[in-house]
Amino acid sequence: MRRCNGRWWGRWWRGGAPGFACSMLLLAPLAWGEQLPVFQISSEPVSEARGAQVLSAATGGRVNAKIQTIDRGSVLVQTLGAKQLEIEKASGGLFLRDTARLWNTELRPKLPTQEEARKIADRFVLENRLLPPNDKYVIADFAGYSETAISPDSGDPHEKTQLDIQVNYSVQLAIEREAGFARVPVVGGGGDFKVAIGEGGELIGYTGVWRPIAGVAAMAELIPQREAEERYRKSLGEMKVTKLDSYLSYYSPP
């Protein structure tokens, strides 16, 4: 986990941009020139039993069938009915989808309200430990809503068909200082979590990855914000930039 800006996890955002962006909330301002911890991270073991637990929860226990498991080397794939779960062995990241419903443009689902969708998503992630637990450093919380939708070539927003409601969660790191704590967002895909709710409140998708913090490996001095922005401008070569915004973050790859 390094201190730099990152990119969003392309798998979930395939074909579009994320529906929310992390921002920085400082309870106590960080002064440039201070030091921040560089964290040593670990990975959780990948097991078929863990995958079976998540799959069973995603079906609500309604599917009475044997889970099919395929080991593809770097990915463990488990299937139960229409639900399929991919577990990345290197990171422990989970990608769950309903193969019949997620991103299916032929459907015209009747969706619950955002508030109802969040209740379903909150229950799923909490009961199945799919968010990192809050501790000395970690603050995981609801981040907002997004959606998958289709619209005709006319672009008329009134003709849009919404396919799901996506409940998003994100992680911030609490950095201790003499004056208090500063909350610094995690970017790069390694701290993003999403639950997709479809027809009638059915859970049709989940994605998330988190590597637990094992300790502090080192302390690193912050680069002044103006210097960081100037380095970025220089990296663009002859490209002209009319507006540039930056914020402090931790980077964790997907």
Short mmCIF file of N, CA and C in Angstrom, two decimals, residues 1 4 11 14 18 29 72 161-162 168 174 183 234 247 252:
data_model
loop_
_atom_site.label_atom_id
_atom_site.label_comp_id
_atom_site.label_asym_id
_atom_site.label_seq_id
_atom_site.Cartn_x
_atom_site.Cartn_y
_atom_site.Cartn_z
N MET A 1 0.86 -1.18 0.00
CA MET A 1 0.00 0.00 0.00
C MET A 1 0.90 1.23 0.00
N CYS A 4 0.09 7.26 -3.13
CA CYS A 4 0.01 7.92 -4.43
C CYS A 4 -1.41 7.76 -4.94
N ARG A 11 -12.64 -3.74 -13.71
CA ARG A 11 -13.57 -4.82 -13.96
C ARG A 11 -15.01 -4.38 -13.73
N ARG A 14 -16.33 -1.52 -16.11
CA ARG A 14 -16.17 -1.79 -17.53
C ARG A 14 -17.28 -1.10 -18.32
N PRO A 18 -16.94 5.24 -12.59
CA PRO A 18 -17.54 4.94 -11.30
C PRO A 18 -18.60 5.96 -10.93
N PRO A 29 -6.05 19.02 10.06
CA PRO A 29 -5.34 19.20 8.80
C PRO A 29 -3.93 18.63 8.85
N ARG A 72 -8.79 -22.29 -11.58
CA ARG A 72 -8.17 -21.82 -12.82
C ARG A 72 -6.77 -21.26 -12.59
N THR A 161 -33.68 2.93 -18.99
CA THR A 161 -34.08 1.75 -18.22
C THR A 161 -32.98 1.43 -17.21
N GLN A 162 -33.33 1.49 -15.95
CA GLN A 162 -32.36 1.19 -14.89
C GLN A 162 -32.37 -0.30 -14.62
N ASN A 168 -22.59 1.46 -2.67
CA ASN A 168 -21.14 1.54 -2.63
C ASN A 168 -20.62 1.79 -1.22
N ALA A 174 -7.42 6.11 9.24
CA ALA A 174 -7.31 7.10 10.32
C ALA A 174 -5.84 7.23 10.70
N ARG A 183 -8.55 11.64 8.43
CA ARG A 183 -9.08 10.55 7.61
C ARG A 183 -8.56 10.71 6.18
N LYS A 234 4.39 18.32 -15.50
CA LYS A 234 5.56 18.04 -16.35
C LYS A 234 5.43 16.70 -17.06
N TYR A 247 -5.67 15.66 -4.16
CA TYR A 247 -5.92 15.41 -2.74
C TYR A 247 -5.05 14.25 -2.28
N SER A 252 -4.07 1.42 -2.96
CA SER A 252 -4.07 -0.03 -2.79
C SER A 252 -4.58 -0.64 -4.09
#
